[in-house]
């Protein structure tokens, strides 16, 4: 076959194995090989972040003799690049005939037809796949530094980073492994929220710092043992100012990616309570001092200090919230959590609109507990980069456990609840 034919291959090339080499070899026999190397954003749109970033993956590929040229492929979909390159052939393993890439494949076939190009599908190399290698690597765990920096990487490539509350290792495993395929896209949670509220409630105590940091961090260690996703820590108001450096250091050491510090003082009351009389908001000056200390205590650039503005919780104005956010960013906050307990997101949307016009705009965090009708799409449109589902796992478990307990009391046996609970066979092998 003439060397002048153009062959296009879309690749993530994060974990290269002999299957990829087979494809590249086949392609190089057919003509000039152009690899559309998926960008980090493209990869993160349908699976986990790659281990290696775009440039690292590019360097590896550039040094493979079957590759003639590399261009970025910005989406999982090939069409944009195909229309530019107009290749005679696209080569892809035949494994994408089924599953989430089925539609992508069909669009490749339709596009190639426009200029008489063809899709070549070598037989998938048996017993080897990046997905298998990747899950083997993940089952080994992750270093604290690698986990810590994941949030910063996710913020660069995701439209919104989706975080779910985790109050023990089992809920951590749910965040780690759960996925849902919707419109050929595999959806998952990007990371975990360690909530002061649910950490306290699981210990049967109120959310008023009765459960101290040491106890919460012990729980975190258990979660970190069995997961690899990033974690954001709810640090309440950071505690006493002289203790802040030690909290930051401890969190960094165990691989936490961010700590959220709220600008309240006085007796701690959970923000979702109507009555906030016992709580006051810290002065801008004091809270900025705390933020500066936190910022100066961290070692890693990727560890984020997120300042949580409680103005709306305490009935203060939009201007107060804005002024605080601006000052907090000036003091070193890497992100702003604008909290609200309204039934709709208007208040935080107004805030986002004004804040985005200032030069201090930085990643915004939403906690849609009371305004839960809001969709992630709307949050993205208003400039939010992180959404935290802050308590839903515990709220799911509690009523279910109460119902089952009641049913056992009512019936004097457990037979009636069998259908509602996980079968023994499944529960004993839940953790393999
Ligand atoms: C938590 O989850 O503990 C939080 C969020 O801080 S809230 O409960 O809304 O205050
Ligand atoms: Mg809290």
Coordinates of C-alpha atoms and ligand atoms in Angstrom, one line a residue:
X1 CA 0.0 0.0 0.0
X2 CA 1.2 3.5 -0.8
X3 CA 3.0 5.3 2.0
X4 CA 1.1 8.4 1.1
X5 CA -2.2 7.2 2.6
X6 CA -3.2 8.8 5.8
X7 CA -4.1 6.7 8.8
X8 CA -5.7 8.2 11.9
X9 CA -5.7 6.7 15.3
X10 CA -7.4 8.2 18.4
X11 CA -5.5 7.3 21.6
X12 CA -5.4 8.1 25.3
X13 CA -1.9 6.4 25.5
X14 CA -1.9 6.7 29.3
X15 CA -1.0 3.0 29.8
X16 CA 0.6 1.7 26.7
X17 CA 0.5 -2.1 26.1
X18 CA 1.0 -4.6 23.3
X19 CA -2.5 -4.1 22.1
X20 CA -1.7 -0.4 21.2
X21 CA 1.5 -1.5 19.6
X22 CA -0.4 -4.0 17.4
X23 CA -2.8 -1.3 16.3
X24 CA 0.1 1.2 15.6
X25 CA 2.0 -1.5 13.7
X26 CA -1.0 -2.3 11.5
X27 CA -1.6 1.3 10.9
X28 CA 2.0 2.1 9.9
X29 CA 1.9 -0.6 7.2
X30 CA -1.0 1.3 5.7
X31 CA 0.4 4.8 5.5
X32 CA 1.4 7.9 7.5
X33 CA 0.2 7.5 11.0
X34 CA -1.4 10.5 12.7
X35 CA -2.3 10.0 16.3
X36 CA -5.1 12.1 17.7
X37 CA -3.9 12.2 21.3
X38 CA -6.8 12.7 23.7
X39 CA -6.4 15.7 25.9
X40 CA -6.8 15.4 29.6
X41 CA -10.2 17.1 29.4
X42 CA -11.3 14.6 26.7
X43 CA -10.2 11.7 28.8
X44 CA -11.8 13.1 32.0
X45 CA -15.1 13.5 30.1
X46 CA -15.6 9.7 29.9
X47 CA -13.3 8.1 32.5
X48 CA -10.9 8.9 35.3
X49 CA -8.1 11.3 35.0
X50 CA -5.1 9.8 33.2
X51 CA -2.0 9.0 35.3
X52 CA 0.1 11.0 32.9
X53 CA -0.7 14.4 31.6
X54 CA -1.0 15.3 27.9
X55 CA 2.6 16.4 27.5
X56 CA 4.0 13.3 29.2
X57 CA 1.9 11.1 27.1
X58 CA 2.9 13.0 24.0
X59 CA 6.6 12.5 24.7
X60 CA 6.2 8.7 25.1
X61 CA 4.3 8.5 21.8
X62 CA 6.7 10.7 19.9
X63 CA 9.3 8.1 20.5
X64 CA 7.4 5.2 19.1
X65 CA 8.6 4.4 15.6
X66 CA 5.2 3.7 14.2
X67 CA 3.9 7.2 15.0
X68 CA 4.5 9.9 12.4
X69 CA 2.6 12.8 13.8
X70 CA 0.6 13.7 16.9
X71 CA -2.3 16.2 17.1
X72 CA -4.5 16.8 20.1
X73 CA -8.0 15.3 20.0
X74 CA -10.1 17.5 22.3
X75 CA -13.2 15.4 22.6
X76 CA -13.9 11.6 22.8
X77 CA -15.7 12.2 19.5
X78 CA -13.4 12.0 16.5
X79 CA -15.4 14.0 14.0
X80 CA -13.8 17.4 14.4
X81 CA -10.3 16.0 13.8
X82 CA -11.4 13.7 11.0
X83 CA -12.8 16.6 9.1
X84 CA -9.5 18.4 9.3
X85 CA -7.2 15.4 8.6
X86 CA -9.5 13.6 6.1
X87 CA -7.7 10.3 6.6
X88 CA -8.0 7.4 4.2
X89 CA -8.3 5.1 7.2
X90 CA -9.1 5.1 10.9
X91 CA -7.7 2.2 12.8
X92 CA -9.3 1.1 16.1
X93 CA -9.5 -2.2 18.0
X94 CA -12.8 -4.0 17.4
X95 CA -13.7 -3.8 21.1
X96 CA -15.7 -0.5 20.7
X97 CA -18.5 -2.2 18.7
X98 CA -20.3 -2.5 22.0
X99 CA -20.4 -0.3 25.1
X100 CA -20.1 3.4 25.6
X101 CA -18.0 4.0 22.5
X102 CA -20.6 2.4 20.2
X103 CA -22.0 5.8 19.1
X104 CA -18.6 7.3 18.7
X105 CA -17.7 4.5 16.3
X106 CA -20.8 5.0 14.2
X107 CA -20.0 8.7 13.9
X108 CA -16.5 7.8 12.7
X109 CA -18.0 5.5 10.0
X110 CA -20.5 8.1 8.9
X111 CA -17.8 10.9 8.7
X112 CA -15.3 8.7 6.8
X113 CA -18.0 8.0 4.2
X114 CA -17.9 11.7 3.2
X115 CA -14.6 11.2 1.4
X116 CA -14.6 7.4 0.9
X117 CA -12.4 6.7 4.0
X118 CA -12.6 3.3 5.8
X119 CA -12.6 2.1 9.4
X120 CA -10.2 -0.8 10.0
X121 CA -10.7 -2.8 13.1
X122 CA -8.0 -5.2 14.0
X123 CA -9.0 -7.9 16.5
X124 CA -8.8 -6.7 20.0
X125 CA -5.7 -8.2 21.7
X126 CA -6.9 -10.7 24.3
X127 CA -6.4 -10.5 28.0
X128 CA -4.9 -7.0 28.0
X129 CA -6.6 -3.7 28.5
X130 CA -5.7 -0.4 29.9
X131 CA -8.8 -0.5 32.1
X132 CA -7.6 -3.8 33.7
X133 CA -4.1 -2.5 34.3
X134 CA -5.5 0.7 35.7
X135 CA -7.7 -1.0 38.2
X136 CA -4.8 -3.2 39.2
X137 CA -2.7 -0.1 39.8
X138 CA -5.6 1.5 41.8
X139 CA -6.0 -1.6 43.9
X140 CA -2.4 -1.0 45.2
X141 CA -3.6 2.3 46.6
X142 CA -2.1 5.8 46.0
X143 CA 0.5 8.0 47.5
X144 CA -0.7 10.9 49.6
X145 CA 0.9 13.4 47.2
X146 CA -0.6 11.9 44.1
X147 CA -4.1 11.9 45.8
X148 CA -3.6 15.4 47.1
X149 CA -2.8 16.9 43.6
X150 CA -5.8 15.2 42.0
X151 CA -8.2 17.9 42.9
X152 CA -6.1 20.6 41.3
X153 CA -5.8 18.4 38.1
X154 CA -9.6 17.8 38.1
X155 CA -10.3 21.5 38.4
X156 CA -8.3 22.0 35.2
X157 CA -10.1 19.5 33.1
X158 CA -13.7 19.1 34.5
X159 CA -16.5 21.5 34.0
X160 CA -17.5 20.8 37.5
X161 CA -15.9 18.6 40.2
X162 CA -18.6 16.4 41.8
X163 CA -18.0 15.6 45.5
X164 CA -20.1 13.3 47.7
X165 CA -20.2 13.1 51.5
X166 CA -18.3 10.2 53.0
X167 CA -18.6 9.4 56.7
X168 CA -16.7 6.1 56.8
X169 CA -14.7 3.7 54.6
X170 CA -17.8 2.0 53.2
X171 CA -19.3 5.3 51.9
X172 CA -15.7 6.0 50.7
X173 CA -15.9 2.9 48.6
X174 CA -19.2 3.9 47.2
X175 CA -17.7 7.2 46.0
X176 CA -14.7 5.3 44.7
X177 CA -16.5 2.7 42.7
X178 CA -20.0 3.9 41.8
X179 CA -20.7 4.8 38.2
X180 CA -23.8 5.4 36.1
X181 CA -23.9 5.3 32.3
X182 CA -26.1 8.1 30.8
X183 CA -26.1 9.0 27.1
X184 CA -23.0 6.9 26.5
X185 CA -21.2 8.7 29.2
X186 CA -19.9 7.1 32.3
X187 CA -20.7 9.3 35.3
X188 CA -19.0 9.1 38.6
X189 CA -18.1 11.1 41.7
X190 CA -14.8 12.8 41.5
X191 CA -14.1 12.9 45.2
X192 CA -15.2 12.8 48.9
X193 CA -16.4 15.4 51.4
X194 CA -15.5 14.8 55.0
X195 CA -18.5 16.6 56.7
X196 CA -18.4 17.8 60.3
X197 CA -22.1 17.2 60.4
X198 CA -22.2 13.6 59.3
X199 CA -18.9 12.8 61.2
X200 CA -20.6 14.1 64.3
X201 CA -24.0 12.4 63.7
X202 CA -22.4 9.0 63.1
X203 CA -20.9 9.3 66.5
X204 CA -24.2 10.3 68.0
X205 CA -23.0 13.8 68.8
X206 CA -24.1 17.3 67.7
X207 CA -22.3 19.2 65.0
X208 CA -20.6 21.5 67.5
X209 CA -17.0 20.3 67.5
X210 CA -17.7 17.8 70.3
X211 CA -16.1 15.4 67.8
X212 CA -12.6 16.9 67.7
X213 CA -10.2 16.9 64.8
X214 CA -8.1 14.0 66.1
X215 CA -11.2 11.8 66.1
X216 CA -12.2 12.9 62.7
X217 CA -8.7 12.4 61.3
X218 CA -8.6 8.9 62.7
X219 CA -11.8 8.2 60.6
X220 CA -10.1 9.8 57.6
X221 CA -7.2 7.5 57.8
X222 CA -9.6 4.5 57.5
X223 CA -11.2 6.1 54.4
X224 CA -7.8 6.9 52.9
X225 CA -6.8 3.2 53.4
X226 CA -9.3 1.9 50.9
X227 CA -9.8 4.8 48.4
X228 CA -7.8 6.7 45.9
X229 CA -10.1 9.7 45.1
X230 CA -9.4 13.2 46.4
X231 CA -11.0 14.4 49.7
X232 CA -12.1 17.8 50.8
X233 CA -12.1 18.3 54.6
X234 CA -14.7 20.4 56.4
X235 CA -12.6 22.1 59.0
X236 CA -15.4 24.2 60.6
X237 CA -13.7 27.5 61.5
X238 CA -10.2 25.9 61.7
X239 CA -10.2 26.0 65.5
X240 CA -7.8 28.1 67.5
X241 CA -5.6 30.2 65.3
X242 CA -2.4 28.8 66.9
X243 CA -3.5 25.3 66.0
X244 CA -4.2 26.0 62.3
X245 CA -0.7 25.2 61.1
X246 CA -0.8 21.7 62.7
X247 CA -4.2 21.0 61.2
X248 CA -3.0 22.0 57.7
X249 CA 0.2 19.9 58.1
X250 CA -1.7 16.8 59.3
X251 CA -4.2 17.1 56.4
X252 CA -1.5 17.5 53.8
X253 CA 0.5 14.6 55.2
X254 CA -2.4 12.2 54.8
X255 CA -3.2 13.3 51.3
X256 CA -6.3 15.6 51.8
X257 CA -6.6 17.9 48.8
X258 CA -8.4 20.9 50.3
X259 CA -9.7 22.2 53.6
X260 CA -12.8 24.4 53.9
X261 CA -12.6 26.9 56.7
X262 CA -15.7 28.9 57.6
X263 CA -15.8 32.5 58.9
X264 CA -17.9 31.9 62.0
X265 CA -16.9 32.2 65.7
X266 CA -18.6 31.5 69.0
X267 CA -20.5 28.4 69.8
X268 CA -20.6 26.3 66.7
X269 CA -24.1 25.8 65.2
X270 CA -24.6 23.9 62.0
X271 CA -25.4 26.3 59.2
X272 CA -28.6 24.6 58.2
X273 CA -30.3 25.4 61.6
X274 CA -32.7 28.4 61.4
X275 CA -31.5 29.7 64.8
X276 CA -28.0 31.1 64.4
X277 CA -28.1 33.3 67.5
X278 CA -25.2 31.7 69.3
X279 CA -22.9 32.1 66.3
X280 CA -21.2 35.3 65.0
X281 CA -19.3 36.0 61.9
X282 CA -15.6 36.5 62.4
X283 CA -14.2 40.0 61.6
X284 CA -12.7 40.2 58.1
X285 CA -9.4 41.1 59.6
X286 CA -9.3 38.1 62.0
X287 CA -10.4 35.6 59.4
X288 CA -7.9 36.9 56.9
X289 CA -5.2 36.4 59.5
X290 CA -6.3 32.7 59.9
X291 CA -6.3 32.3 56.1
X292 CA -2.8 33.7 55.8
X293 CA -1.5 31.4 58.5
X294 CA -3.2 28.4 56.8
X295 CA -1.7 29.5 53.5
X296 CA 1.8 29.9 55.0
X297 CA 1.6 26.5 56.7
X298 CA 1.0 24.4 53.6
X299 CA 3.8 22.8 51.7
X300 CA 2.1 21.7 48.5
X301 CA 0.9 24.2 45.9
X302 CA -1.9 21.8 45.1
X303 CA -3.3 21.8 48.7
X304 CA -6.2 24.3 48.6
X305 CA -7.5 26.5 51.3
X306 CA -11.1 27.2 50.6
X307 CA -12.7 30.0 52.5
X308 CA -16.4 29.6 53.4
X309 CA -18.5 32.7 53.4
X310 CA -21.4 32.5 55.9
X311 CA -22.9 35.9 55.3
X312 CA -26.1 34.5 53.8
X313 CA -26.5 32.0 56.6
X314 CA -26.4 34.8 59.1
X315 CA -28.8 37.0 57.2
X316 CA -26.2 39.5 55.9
X317 CA -26.2 41.2 52.5
X318 CA -24.8 40.3 49.1
X319 CA -22.3 43.2 49.5
X320 CA -21.1 41.8 52.8
X321 CA -20.6 38.3 51.2
X322 CA -18.8 39.9 48.2
X323 CA -16.5 42.1 50.3
X324 CA -15.6 39.1 52.4
X325 CA -14.9 36.8 49.4
X326 CA -12.6 39.5 47.9
X327 CA -10.7 40.0 51.1
X328 CA -10.4 36.3 51.7
X329 CA -8.9 35.7 48.2
X330 CA -6.5 38.6 48.8
X331 CA -5.4 36.9 52.0
X332 CA -4.7 33.7 50.1
X333 CA -7.9 31.6 49.8
X334 CA -7.7 29.4 46.7
X335 CA -11.4 29.0 46.4
X336 CA -14.7 30.4 47.9
X337 CA -17.5 28.3 49.2
X338 CA -20.6 30.5 49.3
X339 CA -23.1 28.9 51.6
X340 CA -26.8 29.4 51.6
X341 CA -29.8 27.7 53.2
X342 CA -32.4 29.1 50.9
X343 CA -34.8 26.9 49.0
X344 CA -33.5 28.2 45.6
X345 CA -30.1 29.2 44.4
X346 CA -30.9 32.8 43.5
X347 CA -28.8 34.2 46.3
X348 CA -25.6 32.3 45.4
X349 CA -26.2 32.9 41.7
X350 CA -26.4 36.7 42.3
X351 CA -23.2 36.4 44.3
X352 CA -21.5 34.4 41.5
X353 CA -22.5 36.9 38.9
X354 CA -21.0 39.8 40.8
X355 CA -17.9 37.9 42.0
X356 CA -17.1 36.7 38.5
X357 CA -16.7 40.3 37.4
X358 CA -14.0 41.0 39.9
X359 CA -10.3 40.1 39.4
X360 CA -10.5 38.0 42.5
X361 CA -12.8 35.4 40.9
X362 CA -11.5 31.9 41.8
X363 CA -13.0 28.4 41.9
X364 CA -16.5 28.7 43.5
X365 CA -18.0 25.9 45.6
X366 CA -21.7 25.2 46.1
X367 CA -23.4 23.0 48.7
X368 CA -26.9 22.4 47.4
X369 CA -28.5 20.9 50.5
X370 CA -31.6 23.1 50.7
X371 CA -31.7 24.2 47.1
X372 CA -31.4 20.6 45.9
X373 CA -33.4 21.2 42.7
X374 CA -30.5 23.0 41.2
X375 CA -28.9 21.0 38.4
X376 CA -25.1 20.7 37.9
X377 CA -25.5 22.3 34.4
X378 CA -26.9 25.5 36.0
X379 CA -24.1 25.6 38.5
X380 CA -21.6 25.3 35.7
X381 CA -23.3 28.1 33.8
X382 CA -23.1 30.4 36.8
X383 CA -19.3 29.8 37.3
X384 CA -19.3 27.1 40.0
X385 CA -16.4 24.6 39.8
X386 CA -17.1 22.3 42.7
X387 CA -20.4 20.9 43.9
X388 CA -20.5 19.2 47.3
X389 CA -23.4 16.8 48.1
X390 CA -22.7 17.2 51.8
X391 CA -24.9 14.8 53.7
X392 CA -26.9 12.6 51.4
X393 CA -25.2 9.3 52.2
X394 CA -26.0 9.5 55.9
X395 CA -29.5 10.8 55.2
X396 CA -30.0 7.7 53.0
X397 CA -28.7 5.2 55.6
X398 CA -30.6 6.5 58.6
X399 CA -34.3 6.2 57.6
X400 CA -33.6 2.8 56.0
X401 CA -32.0 1.5 59.3
X402 CA -34.9 2.9 61.4
X403 CA -37.5 1.3 59.1
X404 CA -35.9 -2.1 59.3
X405 CA -35.5 -1.9 63.0
X406 CA -39.2 -1.0 63.4
X407 CA -40.3 -3.8 61.1
X408 CA -38.3 -6.3 63.2
X409 CA -40.0 -5.0 66.4
X410 CA -43.4 -5.2 64.7
X411 CA -43.1 -8.7 63.4
X412 CA -41.1 -10.2 66.2
X413 CA -38.7 -11.6 63.5
X414 CA -36.6 -10.4 60.6
X415 CA -38.2 -12.5 57.8
X416 CA -40.4 -9.6 56.6
X417 CA -37.4 -7.3 55.9
X418 CA -35.3 -9.8 54.0
X419 CA -36.3 -8.4 50.6
X420 CA -35.4 -4.9 51.6
X421 CA -31.9 -5.6 52.8
X422 CA -28.7 -6.9 51.1
X423 CA -28.7 -10.7 51.0
X424 CA -26.2 -12.4 53.3
X425 CA -24.4 -13.9 50.3
X426 CA -23.8 -10.5 48.9
X427 CA -22.9 -8.7 52.1
X428 CA -20.2 -11.2 53.1
X429 CA -18.4 -10.8 49.8
X430 CA -19.0 -7.0 49.6
X431 CA -15.4 -6.4 50.2
X432 CA -13.2 -8.7 48.2
Ligands
LIG1 C1 -21.2 19.9 56.8 O1 -21.5 19.0 56.0 O2 -20.8 19.6 57.9 C2 -21.2 21.3 56.4 C3 -22.2 21.8 55.4 O3 -20.5 22.1 57.0 S1 -23.6 22.3 56.3 O4 -24.1 21.2 57.0 O5 -24.5 22.8 55.4 O6 -23.2 23.3 57.3
LIG2 MG1 -19.7 21.3 58.8

